[in-house]
Structure formats: structure tokens, C-alpha cells
Tab-separated table of C-alpha atoms in Angstrom:
chain	number	residue	atom	x	y	z
A	10	MET	CA	-0.009	-0.074	-0.013
A	11	SER	CA	1.548	3.256	-1.208
A	12	LEU	CA	-0.160	5.338	1.484
A	13	PHE	CA	2.284	3.956	4.106
A	14	SER	CA	5.140	5.698	2.412
A	15	ALA	CA	3.225	8.970	2.722
A	16	MET	CA	3.390	8.413	6.349
A	17	ALA	CA	7.108	7.834	6.158
A	18	VAL	CA	7.567	11.116	4.459
A	19	SER	CA	5.591	12.931	7.134
A	20	ALA	CA	7.543	11.127	9.746
A	21	SER	CA	10.833	12.452	8.234
A	22	GLY	CA	9.257	15.985	8.365
A	23	LEU	CA	8.361	15.505	12.046
A	24	ALA	CA	11.896	14.236	12.890
A	25	ALA	CA	13.538	17.127	11.028
A	26	GLN	CA	11.343	19.754	12.731
A	27	ARG	CA	11.939	18.153	16.109
A	28	THR	CA	15.744	18.321	15.645
A	29	ARG	CA	15.499	21.886	14.614
A	30	ALA	CA	13.401	22.729	17.651
A	31	GLU	CA	15.862	20.950	19.822
A	32	LEU	CA	18.697	23.090	18.429
A	33	LEU	CA	16.748	26.299	18.902
A	34	VAL	CA	15.903	25.396	22.525
A	35	GLU	CA	19.659	24.680	23.050
A	36	ASN	CA	20.451	28.061	21.687
A	37	LEU	CA	17.941	29.735	24.005
A	38	ALA	CA	19.263	27.824	27.058
A	39	ASN	CA	22.853	28.769	26.180
A	40	ALA	CA	22.300	32.351	25.362
A	41	GLU	CA	24.580	33.399	28.202
A	42	THR	CA	27.064	30.536	28.153
A	43	THR	CA	30.566	31.657	28.220
A	44	ARG	CA	32.338	28.281	28.545
A	45	THR	CA	32.026	25.356	26.409
A	46	PRO	CA	34.103	22.126	26.042
A	47	GLU	CA	35.631	23.449	22.792
A	48	GLY	CA	36.610	26.635	24.549
A	49	GLY	CA	35.185	30.165	24.173
A	50	PRO	CA	31.547	31.087	24.357
A	51	TYR	CA	28.663	28.968	22.938
A	52	ARG	CA	27.952	29.323	19.244
A	53	ARG	CA	24.451	29.490	17.776
A	54	LYS	CA	23.393	26.221	15.992
A	55	ASP	CA	20.756	25.750	13.238
A	56	ALA	CA	19.530	22.886	11.128
A	57	VAL	CA	19.941	22.876	7.443
A	58	PHE	CA	17.174	20.795	5.718
A	59	ALA	CA	17.583	18.946	2.464
A	60	SER	CA	15.076	16.924	0.523
A	61	GLN	CA	15.895	13.324	0.002
A	62	PRO	CA	14.157	10.378	-1.875
A	63	MET	CA	12.749	8.045	0.546
A	64	ALA	CA	14.620	4.708	0.935
A	65	PRO	CA	12.950	2.302	-1.495
A	66	SER	CA	10.786	-0.087	0.427
A	67	PHE	CA	9.726	-3.484	-1.094
A	68	SER	CA	6.502	-2.178	-2.595
A	69	SER	CA	7.779	1.116	-3.894
A	70	LEU	CA	10.615	-0.611	-5.967
A	71	LEU	CA	7.831	-1.047	-8.550
A	72	GLU	CA	6.632	2.490	-8.492
A	73	SER	CA	8.158	5.694	-9.718
A	74	HIS	CA	9.793	7.842	-6.968
A	75	LEU	CA	7.042	10.236	-6.481
A	76	GLN	CA	7.771	11.468	-2.928
A	77	GLU	CA	10.632	13.051	-1.304
A	78	GLY	CA	11.263	13.168	2.486
A	79	VAL	CA	13.303	15.721	4.343
A	80	ALA	CA	16.372	15.248	6.429
A	81	VAL	CA	18.744	17.470	8.454
A	82	GLN	CA	21.636	17.678	6.078
A	83	GLU	CA	23.967	19.609	8.321
A	84	ILE	CA	24.005	21.543	11.534
A	85	SER	CA	25.402	24.890	10.848
A	86	VAL	CA	27.311	26.578	13.535
A	87	ASP	CA	27.327	30.485	13.672
A	88	MET	CA	30.989	31.416	13.275
A	89	ARG	CA	30.470	35.151	13.760
A	90	ASP	CA	32.666	36.894	16.360
A	91	PRO	CA	31.217	36.651	19.793
A	92	GLU	CA	29.520	39.637	21.461
A	93	ARG	CA	31.805	41.502	23.805
A	94	ARG	CA	30.479	42.957	26.986
A	95	TYR	CA	32.563	44.922	29.384
A	96	LEU	CA	32.369	42.936	32.690
A	97	PRO	CA	35.819	43.267	34.471
A	98	GLY	CA	34.558	41.247	37.502
A	99	HIS	CA	33.509	38.242	35.449
A	100	PRO	CA	35.854	35.173	35.847
A	101	ASP	CA	35.955	34.810	31.991
A	102	ALA	CA	36.969	38.416	31.400
A	103	GLY	CA	40.001	38.968	29.345
A	104	PRO	CA	42.864	41.275	30.294
A	105	ASP	CA	41.039	44.191	28.857
A	106	GLY	CA	37.867	43.474	30.992
A	107	TYR	CA	35.707	42.330	28.119
A	108	VAL	CA	33.810	38.992	28.278
A	109	ALA	CA	32.876	37.101	25.085
A	110	PHE	CA	29.113	36.188	25.063
A	111	PRO	CA	27.307	34.048	22.480
A	112	ARG	CA	25.838	36.123	19.647
A	113	ILE	CA	22.344	34.844	20.232
A	114	ASN	CA	19.118	36.971	19.710
A	115	PRO	CA	16.420	35.266	21.766
A	116	ALA	CA	13.783	36.858	19.541
A	117	GLU	CA	15.265	35.251	16.447
A	118	ASP	CA	15.269	31.904	18.036
A	119	MET	CA	11.774	32.232	19.438
A	120	VAL	CA	10.449	33.061	15.887
A	121	ASP	CA	12.246	30.104	14.388
A	122	LEU	CA	10.863	27.921	17.228
A	123	LEU	CA	7.346	28.999	16.385
A	124	GLY	CA	8.084	28.076	12.712
A	125	ALA	CA	9.434	24.640	13.726
A	126	SER	CA	6.274	24.052	15.901
A	127	ARG	CA	3.913	24.944	13.012
A	128	GLY	CA	5.926	22.824	10.657
A	129	PHE	CA	5.560	19.980	13.163
A	130	GLU	CA	1.794	20.453	13.440
A	131	ALA	CA	1.382	20.568	9.606
A	132	ASN	CA	3.129	17.174	9.334
A	133	VAL	CA	0.886	15.831	12.176
A	134	ALA	CA	-2.103	16.939	10.179
A	135	ALA	CA	-0.652	15.147	7.073
A	136	VAL	CA	-0.223	11.988	9.058
A	137	SER	CA	-3.710	12.080	10.490
A	138	SER	CA	-5.215	12.637	7.019
A	139	VAL	CA	-3.280	9.784	5.537
A	140	LYS	CA	-4.114	7.594	8.491
A	141	ASP	CA	-7.724	8.401	7.821
A	142	MET	CA	-7.495	7.278	4.297
A	143	ILE	CA	-5.785	4.058	5.278
A	144	MET	CA	-8.596	3.385	7.662
A	145	ARG	CA	-11.152	4.077	4.998
A	146	SER	CA	-9.439	1.551	2.783
A	147	ILE	CA	-9.517	-1.037	5.616
A	148	ASP	CA	-13.150	-0.255	6.207
A	149	LEU	CA	-13.914	-1.564	2.667
A	150	PHE	CA	-13.629	-5.151	4.218
A	151	LYS	CA	-16.489	-4.463	6.635
B	22	MET	CA	-17.553	-9.912	-9.926
B	23	LEU	CA	-17.451	-6.038	-9.362
B	24	ASP	CA	-18.417	-3.940	-12.286
B	25	GLY	CA	-16.493	-1.308	-14.353
B	26	LEU	CA	-17.483	1.573	-11.982
B	27	SER	CA	-15.612	-0.131	-9.099
B	28	GLN	CA	-12.482	-0.378	-11.239
B	29	VAL	CA	-12.657	3.325	-12.004
B	30	LEU	CA	-13.200	4.068	-8.303
B	31	GLU	CA	-10.109	1.922	-7.477
B	32	ARG	CA	-7.961	3.826	-9.991
B	33	TYR	CA	-9.392	7.142	-8.576
B	34	MET	CA	-8.476	6.173	-4.952
B	35	ASP	CA	-5.027	5.031	-6.201
B	36	LEU	CA	-4.442	8.449	-7.940
B	37	LEU	CA	-5.769	10.293	-4.810
B	38	SER	CA	-3.309	8.459	-2.563
B	39	SER	CA	-0.417	9.370	-5.085
B	40	ARG	CA	-1.517	12.966	-4.773
B	41	GLN	CA	-1.733	12.731	-1.060
B	42	LYS	CA	1.850	11.423	-1.001
B	43	LEU	CA	3.108	14.554	-2.959
B	44	VAL	CA	1.091	16.815	-0.562
B	45	ALA	CA	2.887	14.986	2.425
B	46	SER	CA	6.220	15.564	0.652
B	47	ASN	CA	5.558	19.273	0.090
B	48	ILE	CA	4.532	19.759	3.804
B	49	ALA	CA	7.628	17.817	5.008
B	50	ASN	CA	9.815	20.066	2.775
B	51	ALA	CA	8.108	23.320	3.587
B	52	ASP	CA	11.321	24.542	5.196
B	53	THR	CA	13.737	23.005	2.804
B	54	PRO	CA	15.885	25.557	0.917
B	55	GLY	CA	15.306	25.372	-2.859
B	56	TYR	CA	12.576	22.844	-2.809
B	57	LYS	CA	9.824	23.358	-5.352
B	58	THR	CA	6.105	22.357	-4.889
B	59	LYS	CA	5.230	19.135	-6.759
B	60	ASP	CA	1.846	17.960	-7.798
B	61	ILE	CA	0.132	15.902	-10.432
B	62	ASP	CA	-2.247	17.079	-13.234
B	63	PHE	CA	-5.118	15.264	-11.745
B	64	GLN	CA	-7.567	15.405	-14.753
B	65	SER	CA	-5.000	14.207	-17.420
B	66	GLU	CA	-3.506	11.655	-14.989
B	67	PHE	CA	-6.774	10.261	-14.175
B	68	ARG	CA	-7.443	9.579	-17.878
B	69	SER	CA	-4.103	7.902	-18.264
B	70	ALA	CA	-4.488	6.000	-15.019
B	71	LEU	CA	-7.490	4.325	-16.556
B	72	HIS	CA	-4.936	2.822	-19.070
B	73	GLY	CA	-2.575	1.792	-16.230
B	74	ILE	CA	-0.014	4.526	-16.714
B	75	ALA	CA	1.728	5.670	-13.567
B	76	PRO	CA	1.381	9.368	-12.683
B	77	ALA	CA	4.365	11.680	-13.266
B	78	PRO	CA	4.830	14.536	-10.880
B	79	ILE	CA	5.245	18.033	-12.153
B	80	GLU	CA	6.342	21.342	-10.560
B	81	ILE	CA	3.693	23.820	-9.945
B	82	GLY	CA	4.236	27.289	-11.290
B	83	GLY	CA	2.813	30.585	-10.141
B	84	LEU	CA	3.559	30.211	-6.534
B	85	LYS	CA	5.408	32.812	-4.561
B	86	VAL	CA	9.088	31.918	-4.310
B	87	ARG	CA	10.673	32.748	-0.869
B	88	ASN	CA	14.167	34.060	-0.349
B	89	ASP	CA	15.497	30.504	0.138
B	90	GLY	CA	14.199	29.314	-3.175
B	91	ASN	CA	11.275	27.390	-1.692
B	92	ASN	CA	7.886	27.978	-3.036
B	93	VAL	CA	5.691	25.622	-0.780
B	94	SER	CA	2.453	27.374	0.006
B	95	MET	CA	1.028	25.937	3.283
B	96	ASP	CA	-2.480	27.201	2.565
B	97	ARG	CA	-2.424	25.313	-0.783
B	98	GLU	CA	-1.112	22.081	0.819
B	99	ALA	CA	-3.694	22.279	3.605
B	100	ARG	CA	-6.452	22.678	1.197
B	101	LEU	CA	-5.312	19.868	-0.942
B	102	LEU	CA	-4.831	17.653	2.092
B	103	ALA	CA	-8.297	18.178	3.249
B	104	GLU	CA	-9.717	17.936	-0.374
B	105	ASN	CA	-7.934	14.612	-1.130
B	106	GLY	CA	-9.150	13.179	2.141
B	107	MET	CA	-12.774	14.068	1.450
B	108	ARG	CA	-12.618	12.756	-2.170
B	109	PHE	CA	-11.138	9.579	-0.920
B	110	ASN	CA	-13.831	9.284	1.717
B	111	LEU	CA	-16.490	9.764	-0.932
B	112	ALA	CA	-14.966	7.266	-3.297
B	113	SER	CA	-14.388	4.690	-0.510
B	114	ASN	CA	-18.098	5.077	0.576
B	115	LEU	CA	-19.246	4.480	-3.042
B	116	LEU	CA	-16.936	1.438	-3.451
B	117	ARG	CA	-18.118	0.095	-0.112
B	118	SER	CA	-21.738	0.293	-1.296
B	119	ARG	CA	-20.802	-1.586	-4.457
B	120	ILE	CA	-19.060	-4.215	-2.436
B	121	GLN	CA	-22.110	-4.431	-0.004
B	122	ALA	CA	-24.456	-4.954	-2.987
B	123	VAL	CA	-22.405	-7.943	-4.158
B	124	ARG	CA	-22.388	-9.233	-0.596
B	125	ALA	CA	-26.074	-8.890	-0.241
B	126	ALA	CA	-26.546	-10.887	-3.490
B	127	LEU	CA	-24.245	-13.636	-2.064
B	128	GLN	CA	-26.287	-14.001	1.168
B	129	PRO	CA	-28.667	-16.884	1.017
B	130	GLY	CA	-32.140	-15.378	1.678
B	131	GLY	CA	-30.734	-12.899	4.116
B	132	ASN	CA	-31.371	-9.181	4.048
B	133	THR	CA	-28.082	-7.978	5.371
């Protein structure tokens, strides 16, 4: 049944949007983080999406490749210079009294988070619609 | 055992599920840079589906392209998602009534 592969496509959308939301939440949580294992302040991360043909399942080998799922192709790290704030008392302050803070704008992350949340909801709607169609097909037996 | 109309309904439901797959792809790729909305020309594909030809997806023009090269319109996809679901619902109800008619004929003296 080809409808199950439509669910796989929507599931890939759900996974991608969830990954994006996780990164955005991580950015918000680390908006003031000045220490990381790699050294220096935290750097903003974002997901880059790329469409990809769904892995051929047994039944779809016979069909043309109609549908494309989505996957997180890479996680881009913001390499801009950190924001410098004058805080001489801070333990991470340099000799000039400036502390490097992550260049994170919480408003930007909140807006992206809303986008990810809406994208997730749209995929949920697609799953439930396709599920309804599958149930309708099964009801033909009754 | 089932008549020609049931065969047509079956093709119709097949084509609707193909279209629903494309809608699901478009929704999943709503934030993918450079992705272009895909759809099938339902009328002409339905005619060729009656001859057993698989549908070929085409890119839809006339949609607003965003800065990242993506032109998925969520309104359009939501409408198509609902429309396909309702059309499928209608077709499956029709097909079920055909199947029930055959079943009723098979029942010995029953009125189910």
C-alpha cells in the first residue's frame, strides 16, 4: 500500500522539525554561556534541511519515485565573532575586561521555534489525514 | 464480480493516494531551501491512470518563491490535504456500497 510511504515522508518531516526545535531550545538555554568544552562562548546552531528520496521499500521498488522526504543535512554553527561585553569582575573576562558572550538573539530563536512548531503541526495533520485514508481503505472489508 | 465503475473508483483512489503522498512531501519540505512544490495534473493523470499509466509529478508554477528558493504554500497544501481526504472518503463510501451490494446478493435469503 503506497499510502504507508506517505506516512514515512511525514515522519521524516516530524523528525527534522523536532531536531530543529531541539537546536533552537539549546540556543535559548545557552544564550549566556561563556564556557564550552571546545573553549570560548557557545555558538548558535541551526539545522539545514535537504530533501531526499525516501529509501525504497519493497512495494515502492515497482513504483516511480514520487515522494521526497526531508532530512537534516548539516547543523550549521554560527562562526561570527562573539558579542563582547565589558564585565571586568567576570571570571571569564579577558585582560581588557571584556567577556565574550554568544551572539544569540532570543527573539530570532523564538520566531524560528514557532516556525518549527507550526511545521511539526502541519506534518501531524498530514499523518492524520493519511491515516484516515488508510482506515477508510480497511473499512472496505466491513 | 465487481463492475466497471468499481475499477474506475479503484483507480481514482489510487491516484488520490499518489497525490496525497506528494502533498505530504510538500509539507515535509516546507522549510527545505530550494524545494519546489510538486503535484500531478489530476484530470489528465486520471485519464491515463485508466490505461494503467503511472502518474508523473510536475512542478507547480505561479507560486510565490521565498528568499531561500522554496515555494511551498502551506495554505495550498492544507487545502489539498483536506480535499484529497474528502474525495477519498466519498470514493471509498461509493466502493463500499458496491461491495455491499455484491455481498447482499451472495447472502442466502438474508437481508443484510
